């Protein structure tokens, strides 16, 4: 990203004044494994990406907030005393939700101007929302000296998503975007937020992300439905166990109590979460032992479980994974993120990348009529000032 160019755009939109323009960046994320485990107190293994959201910000000293984006039309001019939600889907609701959270904590920003510019493909399940949330939270915290630490900013951003946006997400995305580290995956225990940075060395292999370009439509309501199903499983199981979350239950324990879950779909969701949790732990062992083949197998098993038990893949993501599995040099392929559209994550030998693009692209188009996009991002650092 050309920061000089962004600064010029900032000045031509908002004009000159004596205040400095500060620049911040927050990455997107890709989850290697551990899907739909975070809001169940389980484990996840995401990485921050080299692409993300840039934010230029400047104080104005008045009671106006001005928001603009290079990616979307229009500028929002709002008064500090009128910061309600702007329609259902406007991007500006993310920064507004963050301001709302600061204010709930008694931290009130003065007037400012903000220009966002991002290179995360939107609606692709690579956490463009968490990236906007964290870059906003981090920038406001720095500019107005609110004194919150990264962990607090992560939790504040998750609460913005719950309370302002209306998605009952777990903490994985905000955590990865804030705590990501170059060439590392973050092994996070979502129950107590203990985490370990695991070197993610791919050697001759490449991380390839494939965007299904399937619009995710009703994904927020389907996501919240899965969250509720897991809560139902916990209520049922806790008739006999004293544990609280699915992420804390072993497979042996589950076998003893699964009859307490009356709804077959709810039982399937719980089964996925418990097994996926094991797969994350095994994946960490595999990475530590430089066993990428094992990691790939676990990724494939994760996709199958998300398809058969969690039922969040859909024909598009299945088509992408199936096409990938057929290619020599692909160690693993699975959907990543919430599902219902979005992306797959693949580990592909560097000599097979061209064939992978060609064959997966062609087969996907043949099966679905859609065109896939391919990205080869680096694993980067978390939110920061530039
Ligand atoms: C979305 C949510 C995360 C997580 C994933 C599924 O990305 O924001 O909290 O639940 O889906 O693993």
mmCIF file of C-alpha atoms and ligand atoms in Angstrom:
data_model
loop_
_atom_site.group_PDB
_atom_site.id
_atom_site.type_symbol
_atom_site.label_atom_id
_atom_site.label_comp_id
_atom_site.label_asym_id
_atom_site.label_seq_id
_atom_site.Cartn_x
_atom_site.Cartn_y
_atom_site.Cartn_z
ATOM 1 C CA UNK A 1 0.000 0.000 0.000
ATOM 2 C CA UNK A 2 1.301 3.447 -0.905
ATOM 3 C CA UNK A 3 0.941 5.449 2.322
ATOM 4 C CA UNK A 4 2.070 8.689 0.662
ATOM 5 C CA UNK A 5 -0.735 8.355 -1.849
ATOM 6 C CA UNK A 6 -3.257 7.647 0.935
ATOM 7 C CA UNK A 7 -2.101 10.773 2.797
ATOM 8 C CA UNK A 8 -2.630 12.855 -0.327
ATOM 9 C CA UNK A 9 -6.138 11.438 -0.659
ATOM 10 C CA UNK A 10 -6.794 12.192 2.990
ATOM 11 C CA UNK A 11 -5.779 15.831 2.533
ATOM 12 C CA UNK A 12 -7.735 16.271 -0.663
ATOM 13 C CA UNK A 13 -10.893 14.917 1.031
ATOM 14 C CA UNK A 14 -10.600 16.691 4.371
ATOM 15 C CA UNK A 15 -8.295 19.635 3.632
ATOM 16 C CA UNK A 16 -5.229 20.865 5.534
ATOM 17 C CA UNK A 17 -5.084 21.758 9.222
ATOM 18 C CA UNK A 18 -2.320 21.989 11.796
ATOM 19 C CA UNK A 19 -2.918 18.509 13.284
ATOM 20 C CA UNK A 20 -0.783 15.517 12.294
ATOM 21 C CA UNK A 21 -2.282 12.649 10.304
ATOM 22 C CA UNK A 22 -1.509 9.343 12.071
ATOM 23 C CA UNK A 23 -1.512 6.004 10.236
ATOM 24 C CA UNK A 24 -2.458 2.572 11.614
ATOM 25 C CA UNK A 25 -2.785 -0.917 10.172
ATOM 26 C CA UNK A 26 -4.656 -4.075 11.203
ATOM 27 C CA UNK A 27 -4.385 -7.350 9.252
ATOM 28 C CA UNK A 28 -7.038 -9.815 8.145
ATOM 29 C CA UNK A 29 -6.759 -13.391 9.393
ATOM 30 C CA UNK A 30 -7.002 -16.925 8.131
ATOM 31 C CA UNK A 31 -7.813 -19.804 10.434
ATOM 32 C CA UNK A 32 -5.653 -22.872 9.819
ATOM 33 C CA UNK A 33 -7.841 -25.155 11.923
ATOM 34 C CA UNK A 34 -10.293 -25.021 14.830
ATOM 35 C CA UNK A 35 -13.571 -23.874 13.324
ATOM 36 C CA UNK A 36 -16.611 -22.991 15.415
ATOM 37 C CA UNK A 37 -14.701 -23.939 18.550
ATOM 38 C CA UNK A 38 -14.006 -20.416 19.840
ATOM 39 C CA UNK A 39 -17.462 -19.600 21.187
ATOM 40 C CA UNK A 40 -17.449 -23.060 22.761
ATOM 41 C CA UNK A 41 -14.402 -22.375 24.922
ATOM 42 C CA UNK A 42 -12.198 -24.531 22.677
ATOM 43 C CA UNK A 43 -8.927 -24.079 20.790
ATOM 44 C CA UNK A 44 -8.173 -22.299 17.497
ATOM 45 C CA UNK A 45 -5.074 -21.866 15.331
ATOM 46 C CA UNK A 46 -5.352 -18.706 13.206
ATOM 47 C CA UNK A 47 -2.692 -16.508 11.540
ATOM 48 C CA UNK A 48 -2.709 -12.805 10.758
ATOM 49 C CA UNK A 49 -2.265 -12.008 7.061
ATOM 50 C CA UNK A 50 -0.113 -9.539 5.212
ATOM 51 C CA UNK A 51 -3.179 -7.812 3.807
ATOM 52 C CA UNK A 52 -5.463 -5.727 5.967
ATOM 53 C CA UNK A 53 -6.995 -2.321 6.728
ATOM 54 C CA UNK A 54 -5.107 0.988 6.785
ATOM 55 C CA UNK A 55 -6.519 3.874 8.791
ATOM 56 C CA UNK A 56 -5.496 7.523 8.569
ATOM 57 C CA UNK A 57 -6.810 9.651 11.400
ATOM 58 C CA UNK A 58 -6.562 13.274 12.508
ATOM 59 C CA UNK A 59 -8.100 15.275 15.349
ATOM 60 C CA UNK A 60 -10.309 18.223 14.413
ATOM 61 C CA UNK A 61 -11.049 19.856 17.757
ATOM 62 C CA UNK A 62 -14.769 20.256 16.909
ATOM 63 C CA UNK A 63 -17.762 18.009 17.642
ATOM 64 C CA UNK A 64 -17.820 16.367 14.207
ATOM 65 C CA UNK A 65 -16.764 12.882 13.188
ATOM 66 C CA UNK A 66 -16.025 12.333 9.497
ATOM 67 C CA UNK A 67 -15.588 8.861 8.072
ATOM 68 C CA UNK A 68 -14.542 7.989 4.539
ATOM 69 C CA UNK A 69 -13.286 4.868 2.835
ATOM 70 C CA UNK A 70 -11.320 4.286 -0.339
ATOM 71 C CA UNK A 71 -13.301 1.071 -0.805
ATOM 72 C CA UNK A 72 -16.822 2.453 -0.487
ATOM 73 C CA UNK A 73 -18.620 5.515 -1.821
ATOM 74 C CA UNK A 74 -19.521 8.525 0.275
ATOM 75 C CA UNK A 75 -18.407 10.324 3.427
ATOM 76 C CA UNK A 76 -20.276 10.165 6.723
ATOM 77 C CA UNK A 77 -20.446 13.399 8.730
ATOM 78 C CA UNK A 78 -21.856 12.771 12.175
ATOM 79 C CA UNK A 79 -22.103 14.815 15.331
ATOM 80 C CA UNK A 80 -20.643 13.430 18.532
ATOM 81 C CA UNK A 81 -24.095 13.582 20.131
ATOM 82 C CA UNK A 82 -25.795 11.626 17.296
ATOM 83 C CA UNK A 83 -23.843 8.423 16.749
ATOM 84 C CA UNK A 84 -26.629 5.855 16.337
ATOM 85 C CA UNK A 85 -26.488 2.896 13.970
ATOM 86 C CA UNK A 86 -26.546 3.923 10.281
ATOM 87 C CA UNK A 87 -28.815 1.476 8.461
ATOM 88 C CA UNK A 88 -28.379 -2.289 8.703
ATOM 89 C CA UNK A 89 -25.327 -2.943 6.611
ATOM 90 C CA UNK A 90 -23.306 0.302 6.376
ATOM 91 C CA UNK A 91 -19.557 -0.243 6.921
ATOM 92 C CA UNK A 92 -19.455 2.825 9.165
ATOM 93 C CA UNK A 93 -21.308 0.816 11.823
ATOM 94 C CA UNK A 94 -18.026 -0.919 12.690
ATOM 95 C CA UNK A 95 -16.212 2.269 13.751
ATOM 96 C CA UNK A 96 -19.427 3.542 15.354
ATOM 97 C CA UNK A 97 -19.748 0.316 17.340
ATOM 98 C CA UNK A 98 -16.182 0.741 18.598
ATOM 99 C CA UNK A 99 -16.826 4.342 19.681
ATOM 100 C CA UNK A 100 -19.981 3.145 21.415
ATOM 101 C CA UNK A 101 -17.915 0.623 23.401
ATOM 102 C CA UNK A 102 -15.352 3.244 24.440
ATOM 103 C CA UNK A 103 -18.144 5.519 25.581
ATOM 104 C CA UNK A 104 -19.744 2.725 27.600
ATOM 105 C CA UNK A 105 -16.414 2.610 29.461
ATOM 106 C CA UNK A 106 -16.504 6.366 30.061
ATOM 107 C CA UNK A 107 -13.922 7.122 27.356
ATOM 108 C CA UNK A 108 -15.113 9.886 25.044
ATOM 109 C CA UNK A 109 -13.214 10.858 21.903
ATOM 110 C CA UNK A 110 -13.345 14.420 20.563
ATOM 111 C CA UNK A 111 -13.859 15.257 16.898
ATOM 112 C CA UNK A 112 -11.766 13.486 14.261
ATOM 113 C CA UNK A 113 -11.530 12.563 10.598
ATOM 114 C CA UNK A 114 -10.835 9.054 9.415
ATOM 115 C CA UNK A 115 -9.968 7.550 6.062
ATOM 116 C CA UNK A 116 -9.963 3.769 5.692
ATOM 117 C CA UNK A 117 -8.379 1.779 2.904
ATOM 118 C CA UNK A 118 -8.265 -1.988 2.819
ATOM 119 C CA UNK A 119 -7.001 -4.799 0.630
ATOM 120 C CA UNK A 120 -8.829 -7.689 2.332
ATOM 121 C CA UNK A 121 -11.404 -9.113 -0.076
ATOM 122 C CA UNK A 122 -14.769 -8.167 1.477
ATOM 123 C CA UNK A 123 -17.346 -10.802 2.433
ATOM 124 C CA UNK A 124 -14.713 -13.515 2.055
ATOM 125 C CA UNK A 125 -14.520 -14.665 5.677
ATOM 126 C CA UNK A 126 -10.993 -13.268 6.141
ATOM 127 C CA UNK A 127 -12.057 -10.963 8.967
ATOM 128 C CA UNK A 128 -12.290 -7.632 7.222
ATOM 129 C CA UNK A 129 -14.755 -6.665 9.996
ATOM 130 C CA UNK A 130 -12.445 -7.555 12.882
ATOM 131 C CA UNK A 131 -9.671 -5.753 11.021
ATOM 132 C CA UNK A 132 -11.731 -2.525 10.844
ATOM 133 C CA UNK A 133 -12.741 -2.923 14.481
ATOM 134 C CA UNK A 134 -9.216 -3.396 15.764
ATOM 135 C CA UNK A 135 -7.608 -0.697 13.650
ATOM 136 C CA UNK A 136 -10.265 1.741 14.892
ATOM 137 C CA UNK A 137 -9.975 0.684 18.525
ATOM 138 C CA UNK A 138 -6.184 0.766 18.427
ATOM 139 C CA UNK A 139 -6.082 4.190 16.737
ATOM 140 C CA UNK A 140 -8.622 5.852 19.056
ATOM 141 C CA UNK A 141 -6.924 4.347 22.089
ATOM 142 C CA UNK A 142 -3.590 5.818 20.957
ATOM 143 C CA UNK A 143 -4.893 9.199 19.791
ATOM 144 C CA UNK A 144 -7.027 9.949 22.851
ATOM 145 C CA UNK A 145 -4.767 8.207 25.408
ATOM 146 C CA UNK A 146 -7.470 5.877 26.727
ATOM 147 C CA UNK A 147 -4.782 3.582 28.146
ATOM 148 C CA UNK A 148 -6.310 0.211 27.239
ATOM 149 C CA UNK A 149 -4.052 -2.771 26.517
ATOM 150 C CA UNK A 150 -4.329 -5.130 23.551
ATOM 151 C CA UNK A 151 -6.311 -7.728 25.468
ATOM 152 C CA UNK A 152 -8.864 -5.104 26.479
ATOM 153 C CA UNK A 153 -9.110 -3.828 22.900
ATOM 154 C CA UNK A 154 -9.757 -7.392 21.690
ATOM 155 C CA UNK A 155 -12.618 -7.806 24.150
ATOM 156 C CA UNK A 156 -14.014 -4.356 23.395
ATOM 157 C CA UNK A 157 -14.050 -5.193 19.674
ATOM 158 C CA UNK A 158 -15.811 -8.507 20.253
ATOM 159 C CA UNK A 159 -18.443 -6.701 22.333
ATOM 160 C CA UNK A 160 -18.929 -4.182 19.509
ATOM 161 C CA UNK A 161 -19.723 -7.130 17.239
ATOM 162 C CA UNK A 162 -22.182 -8.619 19.769
ATOM 163 C CA UNK A 163 -23.955 -5.445 20.813
ATOM 164 C CA UNK A 164 -23.800 -3.067 17.839
ATOM 165 C CA UNK A 165 -23.486 -5.360 14.819
ATOM 166 C CA UNK A 166 -25.542 -8.245 16.206
ATOM 167 C CA UNK A 167 -23.255 -11.208 15.481
ATOM 168 C CA UNK A 168 -22.606 -13.446 18.492
ATOM 169 C CA UNK A 169 -19.058 -14.235 17.362
ATOM 170 C CA UNK A 170 -16.304 -15.868 19.377
ATOM 171 C CA UNK A 171 -13.004 -14.140 20.072
ATOM 172 C CA UNK A 172 -10.763 -15.773 17.448
ATOM 173 C CA UNK A 173 -10.875 -13.072 14.767
ATOM 174 C CA UNK A 174 -10.263 -10.109 17.043
ATOM 175 C CA UNK A 175 -7.533 -12.027 18.854
ATOM 176 C CA UNK A 176 -5.675 -13.036 15.690
ATOM 177 C CA UNK A 177 -5.941 -9.535 14.217
ATOM 178 C CA UNK A 178 -4.521 -8.013 17.414
ATOM 179 C CA UNK A 179 -1.944 -10.634 18.433
ATOM 180 C CA UNK A 180 -0.818 -12.103 15.095
ATOM 181 C CA UNK A 181 2.898 -12.556 14.550
ATOM 182 C CA UNK A 182 4.866 -12.830 11.315
ATOM 183 C CA UNK A 183 5.430 -16.462 10.269
ATOM 184 C CA UNK A 184 3.569 -17.791 13.302
ATOM 185 C CA UNK A 185 0.164 -19.259 14.013
ATOM 186 C CA UNK A 186 -1.583 -18.343 17.252
ATOM 187 C CA UNK A 187 -2.608 -21.355 19.344
ATOM 188 C CA UNK A 188 -5.346 -19.875 21.485
ATOM 189 C CA UNK A 189 -7.328 -21.364 24.323
ATOM 190 C CA UNK A 190 -10.572 -19.407 23.934
ATOM 191 C CA UNK A 191 -11.713 -20.304 27.433
ATOM 192 C CA UNK A 192 -8.977 -18.510 29.368
ATOM 193 C CA UNK A 193 -7.217 -16.645 26.505
ATOM 194 C CA UNK A 194 -3.856 -18.337 27.163
ATOM 195 C CA UNK A 195 -1.981 -18.503 23.898
ATOM 196 C CA UNK A 196 1.241 -19.678 22.315
ATOM 197 C CA UNK A 197 2.916 -18.474 19.103
ATOM 198 C CA UNK A 198 3.672 -21.546 16.976
ATOM 199 C CA UNK A 199 6.278 -21.159 14.192
ATOM 200 C CA UNK A 200 4.458 -21.766 10.912
ATOM 201 C CA UNK A 201 7.230 -22.861 8.604
ATOM 202 C CA UNK A 202 6.013 -24.134 5.276
ATOM 203 C CA UNK A 203 9.357 -24.798 3.574
ATOM 204 C CA UNK A 204 8.594 -25.794 -0.002
ATOM 205 C CA UNK A 205 4.867 -25.374 0.538
ATOM 206 C CA UNK A 206 2.666 -22.328 0.114
ATOM 207 C CA UNK A 207 -0.445 -21.201 1.900
ATOM 208 C CA UNK A 208 -3.062 -20.636 -0.792
ATOM 209 C CA UNK A 209 -6.421 -19.051 -0.004
ATOM 210 C CA UNK A 210 -9.220 -19.543 -2.497
ATOM 211 C CA UNK A 211 -12.220 -17.224 -2.490
ATOM 212 C CA UNK A 212 -15.455 -18.915 -3.553
ATOM 213 C CA UNK A 213 -16.961 -15.492 -4.320
ATOM 214 C CA UNK A 214 -20.237 -16.863 -3.115
ATOM 215 C CA UNK A 215 -22.195 -14.039 -1.475
ATOM 216 C CA UNK A 216 -22.626 -14.974 2.171
ATOM 217 C CA UNK A 217 -26.166 -13.586 2.382
ATOM 218 C CA UNK A 218 -27.839 -14.911 5.507
ATOM 219 C CA UNK A 219 -24.615 -16.007 7.137
ATOM 220 C CA UNK A 220 -25.076 -13.874 10.280
ATOM 221 C CA UNK A 221 -28.385 -15.479 11.184
ATOM 222 C CA UNK A 222 -27.156 -18.991 10.303
ATOM 223 C CA UNK A 223 -24.056 -18.329 12.435
ATOM 224 C CA UNK A 224 -26.134 -17.208 15.420
ATOM 225 C CA UNK A 225 -28.270 -20.323 14.964
ATOM 226 C CA UNK A 226 -25.178 -22.555 15.326
ATOM 227 C CA UNK A 227 -24.164 -20.646 18.452
ATOM 228 C CA UNK A 228 -27.611 -21.330 19.909
ATOM 229 C CA UNK A 229 -27.472 -25.014 18.988
ATOM 230 C CA UNK A 230 -24.194 -25.350 20.873
ATOM 231 C CA UNK A 231 -25.711 -23.609 23.872
ATOM 232 C CA UNK A 232 -28.593 -26.076 23.750
ATOM 233 C CA UNK A 233 -26.121 -28.989 23.706
ATOM 234 C CA UNK A 234 -24.392 -27.568 26.776
ATOM 235 C CA UNK A 235 -27.673 -27.163 28.660
ATOM 236 C CA UNK A 236 -28.576 -30.796 27.837
ATOM 237 C CA UNK A 237 -25.172 -32.220 28.732
ATOM 238 C CA UNK A 238 -24.874 -30.266 31.938
ATOM 239 C CA UNK A 239 -27.789 -32.251 33.325
ATOM 240 C CA UNK A 240 -25.117 -34.794 34.181
ATOM 241 C CA UNK A 241 -21.672 -33.157 33.801
ATOM 242 C CA UNK A 242 -20.372 -30.205 35.722
ATOM 243 C CA UNK A 243 -18.278 -28.826 32.858
ATOM 244 C CA UNK A 244 -19.585 -25.718 31.214
ATOM 245 C CA UNK A 245 -18.436 -25.562 27.611
ATOM 246 C CA UNK A 246 -18.252 -28.066 24.758
ATOM 247 C CA UNK A 247 -14.577 -27.182 24.383
ATOM 248 C CA UNK A 248 -13.852 -28.704 27.780
ATOM 249 C CA UNK A 249 -15.508 -32.065 27.203
ATOM 250 C CA UNK A 250 -13.524 -35.134 26.157
ATOM 251 C CA UNK A 251 -14.827 -37.571 23.579
ATOM 252 C CA UNK A 252 -15.150 -40.244 26.275
ATOM 253 C CA UNK A 253 -17.268 -37.939 28.423
ATOM 254 C CA UNK A 254 -19.370 -37.038 25.426
ATOM 255 C CA UNK A 255 -20.062 -40.708 24.688
ATOM 256 C CA UNK A 256 -21.493 -41.055 28.191
ATOM 257 C CA UNK A 257 -23.807 -38.061 27.966
ATOM 258 C CA UNK A 258 -24.744 -37.731 24.323
ATOM 259 C CA UNK A 259 -28.072 -39.478 24.937
ATOM 260 C CA UNK A 260 -29.063 -36.396 26.958
ATOM 261 C CA UNK A 261 -29.098 -34.321 23.770
ATOM 262 C CA UNK A 262 -32.508 -34.821 22.263
ATOM 263 C CA UNK A 263 -32.183 -33.009 18.929
ATOM 264 C CA UNK A 264 -30.117 -34.965 16.359
ATOM 265 C CA UNK A 265 -28.758 -31.775 14.726
ATOM 266 C CA UNK A 266 -27.649 -30.423 18.083
ATOM 267 C CA UNK A 267 -25.854 -33.707 18.774
ATOM 268 C CA UNK A 268 -24.043 -33.410 15.446
ATOM 269 C CA UNK A 269 -22.899 -29.854 16.208
ATOM 270 C CA UNK A 270 -21.498 -30.945 19.565
ATOM 271 C CA UNK A 271 -19.728 -33.916 17.986
ATOM 272 C CA UNK A 272 -17.987 -31.597 15.511
ATOM 273 C CA UNK A 273 -16.836 -29.156 18.196
ATOM 274 C CA UNK A 274 -15.388 -31.863 20.432
ATOM 275 C CA UNK A 275 -13.498 -33.570 17.618
ATOM 276 C CA UNK A 276 -12.338 -30.309 16.059
ATOM 277 C CA UNK A 277 -10.814 -29.361 19.370
ATOM 278 C CA UNK A 278 -8.701 -32.552 19.282
ATOM 279 C CA UNK A 279 -7.672 -31.752 15.733
ATOM 280 C CA UNK A 280 -6.344 -28.349 16.780
ATOM 281 C CA UNK A 281 -4.191 -29.895 19.496
ATOM 282 C CA UNK A 282 -2.896 -32.548 17.077
ATOM 283 C CA UNK A 283 -2.164 -29.856 14.488
ATOM 284 C CA UNK A 284 0.011 -28.001 16.971
ATOM 285 C CA UNK A 285 1.965 -31.212 17.603
ATOM 286 C CA UNK A 286 2.261 -31.709 13.846
ATOM 287 C CA UNK A 287 3.616 -28.176 13.331
ATOM 288 C CA UNK A 288 6.098 -28.588 16.169
ATOM 289 C CA UNK A 289 7.264 -31.871 14.626
ATOM 290 C CA UNK A 290 7.453 -30.275 11.125
ATOM 291 C CA UNK A 291 4.904 -32.856 9.989
ATOM 292 C CA UNK A 292 2.966 -30.894 7.369
ATOM 293 C CA UNK A 293 1.453 -34.081 5.942
ATOM 294 C CA UNK A 294 -0.310 -34.747 9.225
ATOM 295 C CA UNK A 295 -1.450 -31.142 9.421
ATOM 296 C CA UNK A 296 -2.924 -31.515 5.920
ATOM 297 C CA UNK A 297 -4.837 -34.660 6.887
ATOM 298 C CA UNK A 298 -6.277 -32.926 9.924
ATOM 299 C CA UNK A 299 -7.363 -30.003 7.740
ATOM 300 C CA UNK A 300 -9.154 -32.365 5.367
ATOM 301 C CA UNK A 301 -10.876 -34.095 8.289
ATOM 302 C CA UNK A 302 -11.930 -30.692 9.601
ATOM 303 C CA UNK A 303 -13.605 -29.844 6.297
ATOM 304 C CA UNK A 304 -15.462 -33.157 6.241
ATOM 305 C CA UNK A 305 -16.722 -32.596 9.756
ATOM 306 C CA UNK A 306 -17.832 -29.039 8.950
ATOM 307 C CA UNK A 307 -19.688 -30.454 5.960
ATOM 308 C CA UNK A 308 -21.300 -33.483 7.615
ATOM 309 C CA UNK A 309 -21.750 -32.514 11.262
ATOM 310 C CA UNK A 310 -21.698 -28.727 11.451
ATOM 311 C CA UNK A 311 -23.300 -28.281 8.013
ATOM 312 C CA UNK A 312 -21.751 -24.924 7.165
ATOM 313 C CA UNK A 313 -19.829 -25.693 3.963
ATOM 314 C CA UNK A 314 -22.344 -25.703 1.098
ATOM 315 C CA UNK A 315 -21.773 -26.831 -2.516
ATOM 316 C CA UNK A 316 -19.305 -24.047 -3.349
ATOM 317 C CA UNK A 317 -16.808 -24.658 -0.545
ATOM 318 C CA UNK A 318 -17.182 -28.419 -1.025
ATOM 319 C CA UNK A 319 -16.411 -28.051 -4.721
ATOM 320 C CA UNK A 320 -13.254 -26.059 -3.937
ATOM 321 C CA UNK A 321 -12.020 -28.552 -1.343
ATOM 322 C CA UNK A 322 -12.798 -31.586 -3.523
ATOM 323 C CA UNK A 323 -10.995 -30.102 -6.511
ATOM 324 C CA UNK A 324 -7.960 -29.352 -4.328
ATOM 325 C CA UNK A 325 -7.823 -32.845 -2.814
ATOM 326 C CA UNK A 326 -7.374 -34.369 -6.280
ATOM 327 C CA UNK A 327 -4.153 -32.515 -7.013
ATOM 328 C CA UNK A 328 -0.715 -33.990 -6.277
ATOM 329 C CA UNK A 329 1.207 -31.606 -4.111
ATOM 330 C CA UNK A 330 -1.810 -30.513 -2.067
ATOM 331 C CA UNK A 331 -1.337 -31.576 1.556
ATOM 332 C CA UNK A 332 -4.605 -30.221 2.900
ATOM 333 C CA UNK A 333 -7.641 -28.143 1.959
ATOM 334 C CA UNK A 334 -10.552 -26.948 4.044
ATOM 335 C CA UNK A 335 -13.054 -24.167 4.388
ATOM 336 C CA UNK A 336 -11.933 -21.417 6.756
ATOM 337 C CA UNK A 337 -13.940 -18.974 8.873
ATOM 338 C CA UNK A 338 -17.650 -19.165 9.534
ATOM 339 C CA UNK A 339 -18.527 -20.962 6.283
ATOM 340 C CA UNK A 340 -21.714 -20.562 4.178
ATOM 341 C CA UNK A 341 -19.430 -19.112 1.473
ATOM 342 C CA UNK A 342 -16.120 -17.351 1.883
ATOM 343 C CA UNK A 343 -12.757 -19.072 1.411
ATOM 344 C CA UNK A 344 -10.828 -22.301 1.611
ATOM 345 C CA UNK A 345 -7.291 -22.534 2.968
ATOM 346 C CA UNK A 346 -4.879 -24.899 1.246
ATOM 347 C CA UNK A 347 -1.324 -26.120 1.711
ATOM 348 C CA UNK A 348 0.140 -26.571 -1.749
ATOM 349 C CA UNK A 349 3.643 -27.515 -2.936
ATOM 350 C CA UNK A 350 5.213 -24.491 -4.609
ATOM 351 C CA UNK A 351 5.693 -26.446 -7.853
ATOM 352 C CA UNK A 352 2.004 -27.348 -7.928
ATOM 353 C CA UNK A 353 0.599 -23.838 -7.396
ATOM 354 C CA UNK A 354 0.093 -23.086 -11.092
ATOM 355 C CA UNK A 355 -1.661 -26.389 -11.749
ATOM 356 C CA UNK A 356 -3.703 -25.837 -8.581
ATOM 357 C CA UNK A 357 -4.942 -22.447 -9.781
ATOM 358 C CA UNK A 358 -5.821 -23.791 -13.182
ATOM 359 C CA UNK A 359 -7.539 -27.030 -12.218
ATOM 360 C CA UNK A 360 -9.342 -25.795 -9.122
ATOM 361 C CA UNK A 361 -10.478 -22.667 -10.998
ATOM 362 C CA UNK A 362 -11.793 -24.670 -13.963
ATOM 363 C CA UNK A 363 -13.523 -27.378 -11.965
ATOM 364 C CA UNK A 364 -15.084 -24.856 -9.640
ATOM 365 C CA UNK A 365 -16.471 -22.854 -12.524
ATOM 366 C CA UNK A 366 -17.794 -25.992 -14.175
ATOM 367 C CA UNK A 367 -19.613 -27.118 -11.038
ATOM 368 C CA UNK A 368 -20.951 -23.811 -9.771
ATOM 369 C CA UNK A 369 -20.782 -21.247 -12.578
ATOM 370 C CA UNK A 370 -18.748 -18.991 -10.255
ATOM 371 C CA UNK A 371 -15.173 -17.743 -10.643
ATOM 372 C CA UNK A 372 -12.738 -18.355 -7.799
ATOM 373 C CA UNK A 373 -9.957 -15.936 -6.791
ATOM 374 C CA UNK A 374 -6.582 -17.137 -5.529
ATOM 375 C CA UNK A 375 -4.353 -15.390 -2.976
ATOM 376 C CA UNK A 376 -0.888 -16.277 -1.704
ATOM 377 C CA UNK A 377 -0.525 -14.005 1.324
ATOM 378 C CA UNK A 378 2.328 -13.924 3.809
ATOM 379 C CA UNK A 379 1.685 -14.444 7.495
ATOM 380 C CA UNK A 380 2.109 -11.036 9.096
ATOM 381 C CA UNK A 381 2.005 -9.129 12.385
ATOM 382 C CA UNK A 382 -1.004 -7.885 14.345
ATOM 383 C CA UNK A 383 -2.472 -4.362 14.599
ATOM 384 C CA UNK A 384 0.094 -1.552 14.809
ATOM 385 C CA UNK A 385 0.897 2.071 14.193
ATOM 386 C CA UNK A 386 2.857 2.726 10.991
HETATM 387 C C1 LIG B 1 -16.359 -16.310 12.419
HETATM 388 C C2 LIG B 1 -16.416 -15.766 13.855
HETATM 389 C C3 LIG B 1 -15.358 -16.428 14.739
HETATM 390 C C4 LIG B 1 -15.438 -17.958 14.625
HETATM 391 C C5 LIG B 1 -15.489 -18.411 13.155
HETATM 392 C C6 LIG B 1 -15.759 -19.888 13.026
HETATM 393 O O1 LIG B 1 -15.165 -15.942 11.818
HETATM 394 O O2 LIG B 1 -16.225 -14.379 13.867
HETATM 395 O O3 LIG B 1 -15.498 -16.008 16.064
HETATM 396 O O4 LIG B 1 -16.518 -18.458 15.351
HETATM 397 O O5 LIG B 1 -16.487 -17.719 12.437
HETATM 398 O O6 LIG B 1 -14.703 -20.627 13.546
#
